[in-house]
Amino acid sequence: MSNILKFEGYNYLRQRLILATLSGKPVRIEKIRSDDENPGLREFEIKFLNLLEKVTNGSVIEISYTGTSVLYRPGAIEGGRIQHDCGTDRSISYYLEPMIALAPFSKKPFVLILEGITTDHVDPSVDIIRTVLLPQLKRYGVDQNLELKITKRGAPPLGGGEVVFSCVPIRQLKPVQFTEEGRIKRVRGIAYCTRVSPQTANRLMYTKEQKVESRSPGFALSLVAESNTDVLLSAEKAAEPGQTPEDVGLMAAKLLLSEIRKGGCVDTTSQWLNILLMILAPEDVISFKIQPDTSNDTILMTCMGIGYVNHNKKTT
């Protein structure tokens, strides 16, 4: 039992489980909301554990009777064609984001079909994952048949959406050097509305419009600013009760301007993935350090990767 890593609390639950899977090290997470009126794992966290079990082979998950403790012994990342109902407590992106980090290192190509909510005001939308997060993977050499199809839209509270994530595994990542911010050359966006007036999308913004079926009414706006050095900065806003399309459009625009003002080559949504991929990349750059750049109020992060190798993938 001494080689089991131990953590406390529900924070960073997904990250701890994903890192355990990549490293092959078992973890025990205790005191999960132990002081809460409703202690233990939530339904969406259990659903995430179920998905993790589906995409791996040989994983062992033990949840205590009270739900306040979970022991996870990771198996091999298997991949394959997997269908999973994400429920309606959290959006599809809550489940999809961590899978993006595992998919490049699986044994079989990932074809992951996820059902549930496609956009809410808690997690990044599937649009941002498709237009911003996946291009980050391509920089590291994960670019063969990498795709996210949004086949159905689903707004809260009833959902009804569906996405298909496809990724072919690779043996090893490529090192990346990406420090030129460039200048913003265009802003693109997706305005979507379900079970509301078709004019809603026009009121959000004059942009690409998607009118699709959903079990619940809803509308949202996702924006992406692109620089002349291929930097992608994103922001989005989904409607909450009482908000008009004009409210949502204005908030999304302000959030995007805030991201642009922060500067850098990676936006808030993509930072976690880039840092993780840097750690897993080959030993081709200098040792890990964080260096503030006072000239533009950004931070330069450099890292010597551990040279993580997917042994399921043969060399060619």
PDB file of C-alpha atoms in Angstrom:
ATOM      1  CA  MET A   1       0.000   0.000   0.000  1.00  0.00           C
ATOM      2  CA  SER A   2       3.010   2.324   0.439  1.00  0.00           C
ATOM      3  CA  ASN A   3       3.376   2.925  -3.318  1.00  0.00           C
ATOM      4  CA  ILE A   4      -0.157   4.296  -3.627  1.00  0.00           C
ATOM      5  CA  LEU A   5      -0.264   8.062  -4.052  1.00  0.00           C
ATOM      6  CA  LYS A   6      -2.722   9.687  -1.639  1.00  0.00           C
ATOM      7  CA  PHE A   7      -4.696  12.894  -2.060  1.00  0.00           C
ATOM      8  CA  GLU A   8      -7.558  14.588  -0.277  1.00  0.00           C
ATOM      9  CA  GLY A   9     -10.594  16.479  -1.529  1.00  0.00           C
ATOM     10  CA  TYR A  10     -12.548  16.612  -4.771  1.00  0.00           C
ATOM     11  CA  ASN A  11     -10.494  19.367  -6.415  1.00  0.00           C
ATOM     12  CA  TYR A  12      -8.489  18.286  -9.467  1.00  0.00           C
ATOM     13  CA  LEU A  13     -10.170  14.865  -9.410  1.00  0.00           C
ATOM     14  CA  ARG A  14     -10.032  14.435 -13.193  1.00  0.00           C
ATOM     15  CA  GLN A  15      -6.435  15.625 -13.443  1.00  0.00           C
ATOM     16  CA  ARG A  16      -5.266  13.248 -10.724  1.00  0.00           C
ATOM     17  CA  LEU A  17      -7.002  10.301 -12.369  1.00  0.00           C
ATOM     18  CA  ILE A  18      -5.652  11.146 -15.829  1.00  0.00           C
ATOM     19  CA  LEU A  19      -2.086  11.559 -14.566  1.00  0.00           C
ATOM     20  CA  ALA A  20      -2.411   8.281 -12.686  1.00  0.00           C
ATOM     21  CA  THR A  21      -3.529   6.613 -15.922  1.00  0.00           C
ATOM     22  CA  LEU A  22      -0.630   8.023 -17.942  1.00  0.00           C
ATOM     23  CA  SER A  23       1.942   7.146 -15.277  1.00  0.00           C
ATOM     24  CA  GLY A  24       0.433   3.772 -14.365  1.00  0.00           C
ATOM     25  CA  LYS A  25       0.489   4.668 -10.665  1.00  0.00           C
ATOM     26  CA  PRO A  26      -2.450   3.845  -8.355  1.00  0.00           C
ATOM     27  CA  VAL A  27      -4.022   6.672  -6.363  1.00  0.00           C
ATOM     28  CA  ARG A  28      -6.322   6.929  -3.385  1.00  0.00           C
ATOM     29  CA  ILE A  29      -8.378  10.101  -3.003  1.00  0.00           C
ATOM     30  CA  GLU A  30      -9.955  10.580   0.422  1.00  0.00           C
ATOM     31  CA  LYS A  31     -12.118  13.113   2.274  1.00  0.00           C
ATOM     32  CA  ILE A  32     -14.200  13.850  -0.820  1.00  0.00           C
ATOM     33  CA  ARG A  33     -16.679  16.439   0.480  1.00  0.00           C
ATOM     34  CA  SER A  34     -16.521  14.696   3.856  1.00  0.00           C
ATOM     35  CA  ASP A  35     -17.680  17.860   5.653  1.00  0.00           C
ATOM     36  CA  ASP A  36     -20.474  18.583   3.186  1.00  0.00           C
ATOM     37  CA  GLU A  37     -24.163  18.122   3.983  1.00  0.00           C
ATOM     38  CA  ASN A  38     -24.201  15.747   1.018  1.00  0.00           C
ATOM     39  CA  PRO A  39     -20.794  14.039   1.290  1.00  0.00           C
ATOM     40  CA  GLY A  40     -19.015  11.969  -1.313  1.00  0.00           C
ATOM     41  CA  LEU A  41     -18.685  11.773  -5.080  1.00  0.00           C
ATOM     42  CA  ARG A  42     -21.309  13.437  -7.240  1.00  0.00           C
ATOM     43  CA  GLU A  43     -23.134  11.565  -9.984  1.00  0.00           C
ATOM     44  CA  PHE A  44     -21.101  13.255 -12.741  1.00  0.00           C
ATOM     45  CA  GLU A  45     -17.828  12.257 -11.055  1.00  0.00           C
ATOM     46  CA  ILE A  46     -18.987   8.636 -10.898  1.00  0.00           C
ATOM     47  CA  LYS A  47     -19.917   8.854 -14.585  1.00  0.00           C
ATOM     48  CA  PHE A  48     -16.400  10.095 -15.318  1.00  0.00           C
ATOM     49  CA  LEU A  49     -14.935   7.130 -13.449  1.00  0.00           C
ATOM     50  CA  ASN A  50     -17.194   4.853 -15.518  1.00  0.00           C
ATOM     51  CA  LEU A  51     -15.877   6.427 -18.726  1.00  0.00           C
ATOM     52  CA  LEU A  52     -12.295   6.023 -17.546  1.00  0.00           C
ATOM     53  CA  GLU A  53     -13.036   2.350 -16.946  1.00  0.00           C
ATOM     54  CA  LYS A  54     -14.409   2.015 -20.488  1.00  0.00           C
ATOM     55  CA  VAL A  55     -11.377   3.536 -22.242  1.00  0.00           C
ATOM     56  CA  THR A  56      -8.859   1.481 -20.250  1.00  0.00           C
ATOM     57  CA  ASN A  57      -8.266  -2.230 -19.919  1.00  0.00           C
ATOM     58  CA  GLY A  58      -7.754  -3.751 -16.484  1.00  0.00           C
ATOM     59  CA  SER A  59      -8.481  -0.685 -14.351  1.00  0.00           C
ATOM     60  CA  VAL A  60      -9.776  -1.285 -10.825  1.00  0.00           C
ATOM     61  CA  ILE A  61     -11.993   1.327  -9.181  1.00  0.00           C
ATOM     62  CA  GLU A  62     -13.110   0.969  -5.570  1.00  0.00           C
ATOM     63  CA  ILE A  63     -15.492   3.538  -4.076  1.00  0.00           C
ATOM     64  CA  SER A  64     -16.137   3.535  -0.326  1.00  0.00           C
ATOM     65  CA  TYR A  65     -19.649   3.001   1.015  1.00  0.00           C
ATOM     66  CA  THR A  66     -19.982   6.704   1.853  1.00  0.00           C
ATOM     67  CA  GLY A  67     -18.523   7.780  -1.476  1.00  0.00           C
ATOM     68  CA  THR A  68     -15.923   9.937   0.277  1.00  0.00           C
ATOM     69  CA  SER A  69     -12.971   7.778  -0.809  1.00  0.00           C
ATOM     70  CA  VAL A  70     -11.957   6.229  -4.124  1.00  0.00           C
ATOM     71  CA  LEU A  71      -9.078   3.899  -4.951  1.00  0.00           C
ATOM     72  CA  TYR A  72      -8.012   3.837  -8.601  1.00  0.00           C
ATOM     73  CA  ARG A  73      -5.578   1.280  -9.999  1.00  0.00           C
ATOM     74  CA  PRO A  74      -5.103   2.263 -13.653  1.00  0.00           C
ATOM     75  CA  GLY A  75      -5.007  -0.235 -16.479  1.00  0.00           C
ATOM     76  CA  ALA A  76      -3.675   0.214 -20.004  1.00  0.00           C
ATOM     77  CA  ILE A  77      -5.192   2.886 -22.241  1.00  0.00           C
ATOM     78  CA  GLU A  78      -7.170   0.755 -24.680  1.00  0.00           C
ATOM     79  CA  GLY A  79      -9.275   3.156 -26.754  1.00  0.00           C
ATOM     80  CA  GLY A  80     -11.554   1.713 -29.440  1.00  0.00           C
ATOM     81  CA  ARG A  81     -15.163   2.610 -30.210  1.00  0.00           C
ATOM     82  CA  ILE A  82     -16.915   3.661 -27.002  1.00  0.00           C
ATOM     83  CA  GLN A  83     -20.326   5.183 -26.348  1.00  0.00           C
ATOM     84  CA  HIS A  84     -21.074   6.991 -23.104  1.00  0.00           C
ATOM     85  CA  ASP A  85     -24.052   8.859 -21.680  1.00  0.00           C
ATOM     86  CA  CYS A  86     -22.679  11.893 -19.836  1.00  0.00           C
ATOM     87  CA  GLY A  87     -25.975  12.732 -18.162  1.00  0.00           C
ATOM     88  CA  THR A  88     -27.062  16.329 -17.596  1.00  0.00           C
ATOM     89  CA  ASP A  89     -25.259  17.359 -14.398  1.00  0.00           C
ATOM     90  CA  ARG A  90     -22.176  18.508 -16.363  1.00  0.00           C
ATOM     91  CA  SER A  91     -21.601  19.080 -20.043  1.00  0.00           C
ATOM     92  CA  ILE A  92     -19.952  16.687 -22.496  1.00  0.00           C
ATOM     93  CA  SER A  93     -16.767  18.776 -22.318  1.00  0.00           C
ATOM     94  CA  TYR A  94     -16.237  17.819 -18.666  1.00  0.00           C
ATOM     95  CA  TYR A  95     -15.715  14.246 -19.883  1.00  0.00           C
ATOM     96  CA  LEU A  96     -14.113  15.010 -23.240  1.00  0.00           C
ATOM     97  CA  GLU A  97     -11.273  17.294 -22.115  1.00  0.00           C
ATOM     98  CA  PRO A  98      -9.393  14.594 -20.152  1.00  0.00           C
ATOM     99  CA  MET A  99      -9.954  12.047 -22.932  1.00  0.00           C
ATOM    100  CA  ILE A 100      -8.086  14.347 -25.333  1.00  0.00           C
ATOM    101  CA  ALA A 101      -5.008  13.913 -23.134  1.00  0.00           C
ATOM    102  CA  LEU A 102      -5.304  10.093 -23.113  1.00  0.00           C
ATOM    103  CA  ALA A 103      -6.274   9.410 -26.732  1.00  0.00           C
ATOM    104  CA  PRO A 104      -2.818   9.929 -28.322  1.00  0.00           C
ATOM    105  CA  PHE A 105      -1.384   7.184 -26.097  1.00  0.00           C
ATOM    106  CA  SER A 106      -4.023   4.482 -26.526  1.00  0.00           C
ATOM    107  CA  LYS A 107      -3.620   1.031 -28.035  1.00  0.00           C
ATOM    108  CA  LYS A 108      -6.459   1.405 -30.552  1.00  0.00           C
ATOM    109  CA  PRO A 109      -7.750   4.491 -32.359  1.00  0.00           C
ATOM    110  CA  PHE A 110     -10.276   6.426 -30.275  1.00  0.00           C
ATOM    111  CA  VAL A 111     -13.831   6.729 -31.561  1.00  0.00           C
ATOM    112  CA  LEU A 112     -15.629   8.211 -28.586  1.00  0.00           C
ATOM    113  CA  ILE A 113     -19.352   8.941 -28.799  1.00  0.00           C
ATOM    114  CA  LEU A 114     -20.546  11.164 -25.956  1.00  0.00           C
ATOM    115  CA  GLU A 115     -24.165  12.139 -25.289  1.00  0.00           C
ATOM    116  CA  GLY A 116     -25.447  15.002 -23.146  1.00  0.00           C
ATOM    117  CA  ILE A 117     -25.138  18.792 -22.961  1.00  0.00           C
ATOM    118  CA  THR A 118     -22.961  20.425 -25.624  1.00  0.00           C
ATOM    119  CA  THR A 119     -22.849  23.977 -24.207  1.00  0.00           C
ATOM    120  CA  ASP A 120     -23.463  25.395 -20.741  1.00  0.00           C
ATOM    121  CA  HIS A 121     -22.070  28.213 -18.594  1.00  0.00           C
ATOM    122  CA  VAL A 122     -19.789  25.959 -16.485  1.00  0.00           C
ATOM    123  CA  ASP A 123     -17.488  23.998 -18.824  1.00  0.00           C
ATOM    124  CA  PRO A 124     -15.939  24.948 -22.183  1.00  0.00           C
ATOM    125  CA  SER A 125     -18.277  24.224 -25.081  1.00  0.00           C
ATOM    126  CA  VAL A 126     -17.621  21.453 -27.577  1.00  0.00           C
ATOM    127  CA  ASP A 127     -17.170  24.237 -30.161  1.00  0.00           C
ATOM    128  CA  ILE A 128     -14.135  25.621 -28.322  1.00  0.00           C
ATOM    129  CA  ILE A 129     -12.690  22.131 -27.942  1.00  0.00           C
ATOM    130  CA  ARG A 130     -13.085  21.569 -31.689  1.00  0.00           C
ATOM    131  CA  THR A 131     -11.764  24.927 -32.870  1.00  0.00           C
ATOM    132  CA  VAL A 132      -9.091  25.684 -30.244  1.00  0.00           C
ATOM    133  CA  LEU A 133      -8.117  22.676 -28.128  1.00  0.00           C
ATOM    134  CA  LEU A 134      -7.647  20.118 -30.908  1.00  0.00           C
ATOM    135  CA  PRO A 135      -5.300  22.372 -32.935  1.00  0.00           C
ATOM    136  CA  GLN A 136      -3.044  22.395 -29.852  1.00  0.00           C
ATOM    137  CA  LEU A 137      -2.665  18.607 -30.212  1.00  0.00           C
ATOM    138  CA  LYS A 138      -1.695  18.967 -33.866  1.00  0.00           C
ATOM    139  CA  ARG A 139       1.334  21.061 -32.929  1.00  0.00           C
ATOM    140  CA  TYR A 140       2.662  18.082 -30.987  1.00  0.00           C
ATOM    141  CA  GLY A 141       2.255  15.700 -33.919  1.00  0.00           C
ATOM    142  CA  VAL A 142      -1.195  14.313 -33.122  1.00  0.00           C
ATOM    143  CA  ASP A 143      -2.836  15.148 -36.431  1.00  0.00           C
ATOM    144  CA  GLN A 144      -3.855  11.935 -38.194  1.00  0.00           C
ATOM    145  CA  ASN A 145      -7.666  11.623 -38.356  1.00  0.00           C
ATOM    146  CA  LEU A 146      -8.022  13.995 -35.392  1.00  0.00           C
ATOM    147  CA  GLU A 147     -11.617  15.197 -35.455  1.00  0.00           C
ATOM    148  CA  LEU A 148     -14.569  16.240 -33.336  1.00  0.00           C
ATOM    149  CA  LYS A 149     -17.990  16.052 -34.986  1.00  0.00           C
ATOM    150  CA  ILE A 150     -20.943  17.733 -33.305  1.00  0.00           C
ATOM    151  CA  THR A 151     -23.808  15.584 -34.542  1.00  0.00           C
ATOM    152  CA  LYS A 152     -26.526  16.951 -32.224  1.00  0.00           C
ATOM    153  CA  ARG A 153     -26.845  20.022 -30.038  1.00  0.00           C
ATOM    154  CA  GLY A 154     -28.062  19.756 -26.487  1.00  0.00           C
ATOM    155  CA  ALA A 155     -28.811  22.646 -24.133  1.00  0.00           C
ATOM    156  CA  PRO A 156     -29.376  22.349 -20.382  1.00  0.00           C
ATOM    157  CA  PRO A 157     -31.291  21.108 -18.516  1.00  0.00           C
ATOM    158  CA  LEU A 158     -32.379  18.179 -20.715  1.00  0.00           C
ATOM    159  CA  GLY A 159     -29.409  17.867 -23.070  1.00  0.00           C
ATOM    160  CA  GLY A 160     -29.895  15.575 -26.037  1.00  0.00           C
ATOM    161  CA  GLY A 161     -26.618  16.493 -27.728  1.00  0.00           C
ATOM    162  CA  GLU A 162     -24.044  14.139 -29.212  1.00  0.00           C
ATOM    163  CA  VAL A 163     -20.427  14.427 -30.350  1.00  0.00           C
ATOM    164  CA  VAL A 164     -17.988  11.970 -31.940  1.00  0.00           C
ATOM    165  CA  PHE A 165     -14.296  12.366 -31.059  1.00  0.00           C
ATOM    166  CA  SER A 166     -11.778  10.524 -33.237  1.00  0.00           C
ATOM    167  CA  CYS A 167      -8.016  10.262 -32.660  1.00  0.00           C
ATOM    168  CA  VAL A 168      -5.331   7.911 -33.973  1.00  0.00           C
ATOM    169  CA  PRO A 169      -2.623   7.108 -31.380  1.00  0.00           C
ATOM    170  CA  ILE A 170       1.035   8.008 -31.904  1.00  0.00           C
ATOM    171  CA  ARG A 171       4.208   6.605 -30.415  1.00  0.00           C
ATOM    172  CA  GLN A 172       5.705   9.871 -29.159  1.00  0.00           C
ATOM    173  CA  LEU A 173       4.963  13.582 -29.164  1.00  0.00           C
ATOM    174  CA  LYS A 174       6.999  16.178 -31.033  1.00  0.00           C
ATOM    175  CA  PRO A 175       8.676  18.979 -29.047  1.00  0.00           C
ATOM    176  CA  VAL A 176       7.169  22.423 -29.575  1.00  0.00           C
ATOM    177  CA  GLN A 177       8.547  25.945 -29.446  1.00  0.00           C
ATOM    178  CA  PHE A 178       5.738  28.473 -29.671  1.00  0.00           C
ATOM    179  CA  THR A 179       6.551  31.963 -28.393  1.00  0.00           C
ATOM    180  CA  GLU A 180       5.551  34.418 -31.140  1.00  0.00           C
ATOM    181  CA  GLU A 181       2.173  35.997 -30.330  1.00  0.00           C
ATOM    182  CA  GLY A 182       1.834  37.892 -33.600  1.00  0.00           C
ATOM    183  CA  ARG A 183      -1.075  40.225 -34.281  1.00  0.00           C
ATOM    184  CA  ILE A 184      -4.768  39.371 -34.352  1.00  0.00           C
ATOM    185  CA  LYS A 185      -5.888  39.094 -37.974  1.00  0.00           C
ATOM    186  CA  ARG A 186      -9.429  37.743 -37.657  1.00  0.00           C
ATOM    187  CA  VAL A 187     -12.193  36.868 -35.224  1.00  0.00           C
ATOM    188  CA  ARG A 188     -14.517  33.979 -35.987  1.00  0.00           C
ATOM    189  CA  GLY A 189     -17.499  32.711 -34.081  1.00  0.00           C
ATOM    190  CA  ILE A 190     -20.368  30.284 -33.821  1.00  0.00           C
ATOM    191  CA  ALA A 191     -23.763  31.459 -32.639  1.00  0.00           C
ATOM    192  CA  TYR A 192     -26.217  28.668 -31.975  1.00  0.00           C
ATOM    193  CA  CYS A 193     -29.802  28.567 -30.813  1.00  0.00           C
ATOM    194  CA  THR A 194     -32.145  25.675 -30.056  1.00  0.00           C
ATOM    195  CA  ARG A 195     -35.913  25.770 -29.575  1.00  0.00           C
ATOM    196  CA  VAL A 196     -35.968  29.570 -29.726  1.00  0.00           C
ATOM    197  CA  SER A 197     -36.606  32.053 -32.543  1.00  0.00           C
ATOM    198  CA  PRO A 198     -34.161  31.687 -35.476  1.00  0.00           C
ATOM    199  CA  GLN A 199     -33.531  35.437 -35.148  1.00  0.00           C
ATOM    200  CA  THR A 200     -31.789  34.776 -31.817  1.00  0.00           C
ATOM    201  CA  ALA A 201     -28.549  33.814 -33.537  1.00  0.00           C
ATOM    202  CA  ASN A 202     -28.596  37.023 -35.561  1.00  0.00           C
ATOM    203  CA  ARG A 203     -29.130  39.027 -32.396  1.00  0.00           C
ATOM    204  CA  LEU A 204     -26.142  37.306 -30.774  1.00  0.00           C
ATOM    205  CA  MET A 205     -23.817  38.322 -33.602  1.00  0.00           C
ATOM    206  CA  TYR A 206     -23.563  38.275 -37.369  1.00  0.00           C
ATOM    207  CA  THR A 207     -21.548  35.088 -37.595  1.00  0.00           C
ATOM    208  CA  LYS A 208     -21.788  31.432 -38.472  1.00  0.00           C
ATOM    209  CA  GLU A 209     -25.227  30.280 -37.354  1.00  0.00           C
ATOM    210  CA  GLN A 210     -26.305  26.783 -36.385  1.00  0.00           C
ATOM    211  CA  LYS A 211     -29.983  25.996 -35.821  1.00  0.00           C
ATOM    212  CA  VAL A 212     -30.350  22.442 -34.602  1.00  0.00           C
ATOM    213  CA  GLU A 213     -32.671  20.291 -32.543  1.00  0.00           C
ATOM    214  CA  SER A 214     -32.325  20.040 -28.777  1.00  0.00           C
ATOM    215  CA  ARG A 215     -34.484  18.887 -25.901  1.00  0.00           C
ATOM    216  CA  SER A 216     -34.264  22.298 -24.223  1.00  0.00           C
ATOM    217  CA  PRO A 217     -34.245  25.914 -25.393  1.00  0.00           C
ATOM    218  CA  GLY A 218     -30.922  27.700 -25.310  1.00  0.00           C
ATOM    219  CA  PHE A 219     -28.461  29.915 -27.146  1.00  0.00           C
ATOM    220  CA  ALA A 220     -24.750  30.706 -26.899  1.00  0.00           C
ATOM    221  CA  LEU A 221     -21.881  32.439 -28.663  1.00  0.00           C
ATOM    222  CA  SER A 222     -18.332  31.083 -29.045  1.00  0.00           C
ATOM    223  CA  LEU A 223     -15.597  33.411 -30.346  1.00  0.00           C
ATOM    224  CA  VAL A 224     -12.044  32.700 -31.505  1.00  0.00           C
ATOM    225  CA  ALA A 225      -9.392  35.328 -32.284  1.00  0.00           C
ATOM    226  CA  GLU A 226      -6.593  34.140 -34.582  1.00  0.00           C
ATOM    227  CA  SER A 227      -3.209  35.837 -35.012  1.00  0.00           C
ATOM    228  CA  ASN A 228      -0.891  35.847 -38.002  1.00  0.00           C
ATOM    229  CA  THR A 229       1.312  33.321 -36.155  1.00  0.00           C
ATOM    230  CA  ASP A 230      -1.619  30.880 -35.673  1.00  0.00           C
ATOM    231  CA  VAL A 231      -2.255  31.782 -32.031  1.00  0.00           C
ATOM    232  CA  LEU A 232      -5.859  30.942 -31.087  1.00  0.00           C
ATOM    233  CA  LEU A 233      -7.547  32.804 -28.227  1.00  0.00           C
ATOM    234  CA  SER A 234     -11.107  31.911 -27.301  1.00  0.00           C
ATOM    235  CA  ALA A 235     -14.032  33.089 -25.209  1.00  0.00           C
ATOM    236  CA  GLU A 236     -17.680  32.152 -25.032  1.00  0.00           C
ATOM    237  CA  LYS A 237     -20.919  32.755 -23.204  1.00  0.00           C
ATOM    238  CA  ALA A 238     -24.009  30.594 -22.884  1.00  0.00           C
ATOM    239  CA  ALA A 239     -27.342  32.096 -21.943  1.00  0.00           C
ATOM    240  CA  GLU A 240     -28.418  31.948 -18.323  1.00  0.00           C
ATOM    241  CA  PRO A 241     -32.003  32.574 -17.125  1.00  0.00           C
ATOM    242  CA  GLY A 242     -33.116  36.127 -17.837  1.00  0.00           C
ATOM    243  CA  GLN A 243     -30.332  36.997 -20.266  1.00  0.00           C
ATOM    244  CA  THR A 244     -31.132  38.312 -23.741  1.00  0.00           C
ATOM    245  CA  PRO A 245     -29.156  37.459 -26.888  1.00  0.00           C
ATOM    246  CA  GLU A 246     -27.713  40.991 -26.787  1.00  0.00           C
ATOM    247  CA  ASP A 247     -26.514  40.388 -23.208  1.00  0.00           C
ATOM    248  CA  VAL A 248     -24.830  37.125 -24.197  1.00  0.00           C
ATOM    249  CA  GLY A 249     -23.203  38.638 -27.292  1.00  0.00           C
ATOM    250  CA  LEU A 250     -21.806  41.605 -25.365  1.00  0.00           C
ATOM    251  CA  MET A 251     -20.453  39.406 -22.553  1.00  0.00           C
ATOM    252  CA  ALA A 252     -18.767  37.034 -25.021  1.00  0.00           C
ATOM    253  CA  ALA A 253     -17.124  39.967 -26.819  1.00  0.00           C
ATOM    254  CA  LYS A 254     -15.828  41.430 -23.544  1.00  0.00           C
ATOM    255  CA  LEU A 255     -14.451  38.042 -22.468  1.00  0.00           C
ATOM    256  CA  LEU A 256     -12.606  37.701 -25.781  1.00  0.00           C
ATOM    257  CA  LEU A 257     -11.113  41.190 -25.448  1.00  0.00           C
ATOM    258  CA  SER A 258      -9.955  40.211 -21.959  1.00  0.00           C
ATOM    259  CA  GLU A 259      -8.202  37.114 -23.348  1.00  0.00           C
ATOM    260  CA  ILE A 260      -6.513  39.203 -26.044  1.00  0.00           C
ATOM    261  CA  ARG A 261      -5.439  41.766 -23.452  1.00  0.00           C
ATOM    262  CA  LYS A 262      -3.751  39.046 -21.389  1.00  0.00           C
ATOM    263  CA  GLY A 263      -1.530  38.204 -24.352  1.00  0.00           C
ATOM    264  CA  GLY A 264       0.457  35.007 -24.780  1.00  0.00           C
ATOM    265  CA  CYS A 265       0.269  32.175 -27.312  1.00  0.00           C
ATOM    266  CA  VAL A 266      -2.125  29.966 -25.371  1.00  0.00           C
ATOM    267  CA  ASP A 267      -5.505  30.976 -23.992  1.00  0.00           C
ATOM    268  CA  THR A 268      -6.963  30.122 -20.596  1.00  0.00           C
ATOM    269  CA  THR A 269      -8.879  27.092 -21.888  1.00  0.00           C
ATOM    270  CA  SER A 270      -5.796  25.507 -23.491  1.00  0.00           C
ATOM    271  CA  GLN A 271      -3.153  26.082 -20.826  1.00  0.00           C
ATOM    272  CA  TRP A 272      -3.622  22.804 -18.954  1.00  0.00           C
ATOM    273  CA  LEU A 273      -3.291  20.701 -22.119  1.00  0.00           C
ATOM    274  CA  ASN A 274      -0.151  22.463 -23.339  1.00  0.00           C
ATOM    275  CA  ILE A 275       1.589  22.157 -19.980  1.00  0.00           C
ATOM    276  CA  LEU A 276       0.759  18.441 -19.815  1.00  0.00           C
ATOM    277  CA  LEU A 277       1.947  17.793 -23.386  1.00  0.00           C
ATOM    278  CA  MET A 278       5.169  19.724 -22.696  1.00  0.00           C
ATOM    279  CA  ILE A 279       5.868  17.407 -19.775  1.00  0.00           C
ATOM    280  CA  LEU A 280       5.226  14.312 -21.903  1.00  0.00           C
ATOM    281  CA  ALA A 281       7.245  15.552 -24.892  1.00  0.00           C
ATOM    282  CA  PRO A 282      10.814  14.429 -25.755  1.00  0.00           C
ATOM    283  CA  GLU A 283      13.826  15.903 -23.953  1.00  0.00           C
ATOM    284  CA  ASP A 284      14.484  18.511 -26.583  1.00  0.00           C
ATOM    285  CA  VAL A 285      14.292  21.796 -24.716  1.00  0.00           C
ATOM    286  CA  ILE A 286      15.696  23.277 -21.533  1.00  0.00           C
ATOM    287  CA  SER A 287      14.694  22.238 -18.036  1.00  0.00           C
ATOM    288  CA  PHE A 288      11.305  23.270 -16.662  1.00  0.00           C
ATOM    289  CA  LYS A 289      11.089  26.863 -15.521  1.00  0.00           C
ATOM    290  CA  ILE A 290       8.635  29.761 -15.414  1.00  0.00           C
ATOM    291  CA  GLN A 291       9.983  33.136 -16.466  1.00  0.00           C
ATOM    292  CA  PRO A 292       7.914  36.361 -16.426  1.00  0.00           C
ATOM    293  CA  ASP A 293       8.227  38.511 -19.549  1.00  0.00           C
ATOM    294  CA  THR A 294       7.891  42.103 -18.334  1.00  0.00           C
ATOM    295  CA  SER A 295       7.799  43.491 -21.866  1.00  0.00           C
ATOM    296  CA  ASN A 296       4.272  42.190 -22.461  1.00  0.00           C
ATOM    297  CA  ASP A 297       3.103  40.948 -19.018  1.00  0.00           C
ATOM    298  CA  THR A 298       3.101  37.284 -20.074  1.00  0.00           C
ATOM    299  CA  ILE A 299       4.863  34.200 -18.738  1.00  0.00           C
ATOM    300  CA  LEU A 300       7.342  32.080 -20.707  1.00  0.00           C
ATOM    301  CA  MET A 301       7.144  28.412 -19.723  1.00  0.00           C
ATOM    302  CA  THR A 302       9.920  26.023 -20.744  1.00  0.00           C
ATOM    303  CA  CYS A 303      10.192  22.365 -19.884  1.00  0.00           C
ATOM    304  CA  MET A 304      12.383  19.330 -20.496  1.00  0.00           C
ATOM    305  CA  GLY A 305       9.879  16.600 -21.268  1.00  0.00           C
ATOM    306  CA  ILE A 306      10.070  13.122 -19.811  1.00  0.00           C
ATOM    307  CA  GLY A 307      10.038  11.528 -23.275  1.00  0.00           C
ATOM    308  CA  TYR A 308       6.781   9.641 -22.678  1.00  0.00           C
ATOM    309  CA  VAL A 309       6.445   6.749 -25.132  1.00  0.00           C
ATOM    310  CA  ASN A 310       3.293   4.903 -26.147  1.00  0.00           C
ATOM    311  CA  HIS A 311       4.608   1.330 -26.191  1.00  0.00           C
ATOM    312  CA  ASN A 312       1.389   0.096 -27.793  1.00  0.00           C
ATOM    313  CA  LYS A 313       2.348   1.983 -30.956  1.00  0.00           C
ATOM    314  CA  LYS A 314       5.080   0.378 -33.036  1.00  0.00           C
ATOM    315  CA  THR A 315       7.778   2.477 -34.668  1.00  0.00           C
ATOM    316  CA  THR A 316       7.563   2.999 -38.415  1.00  0.00           C
TER     317      THR A 316
END
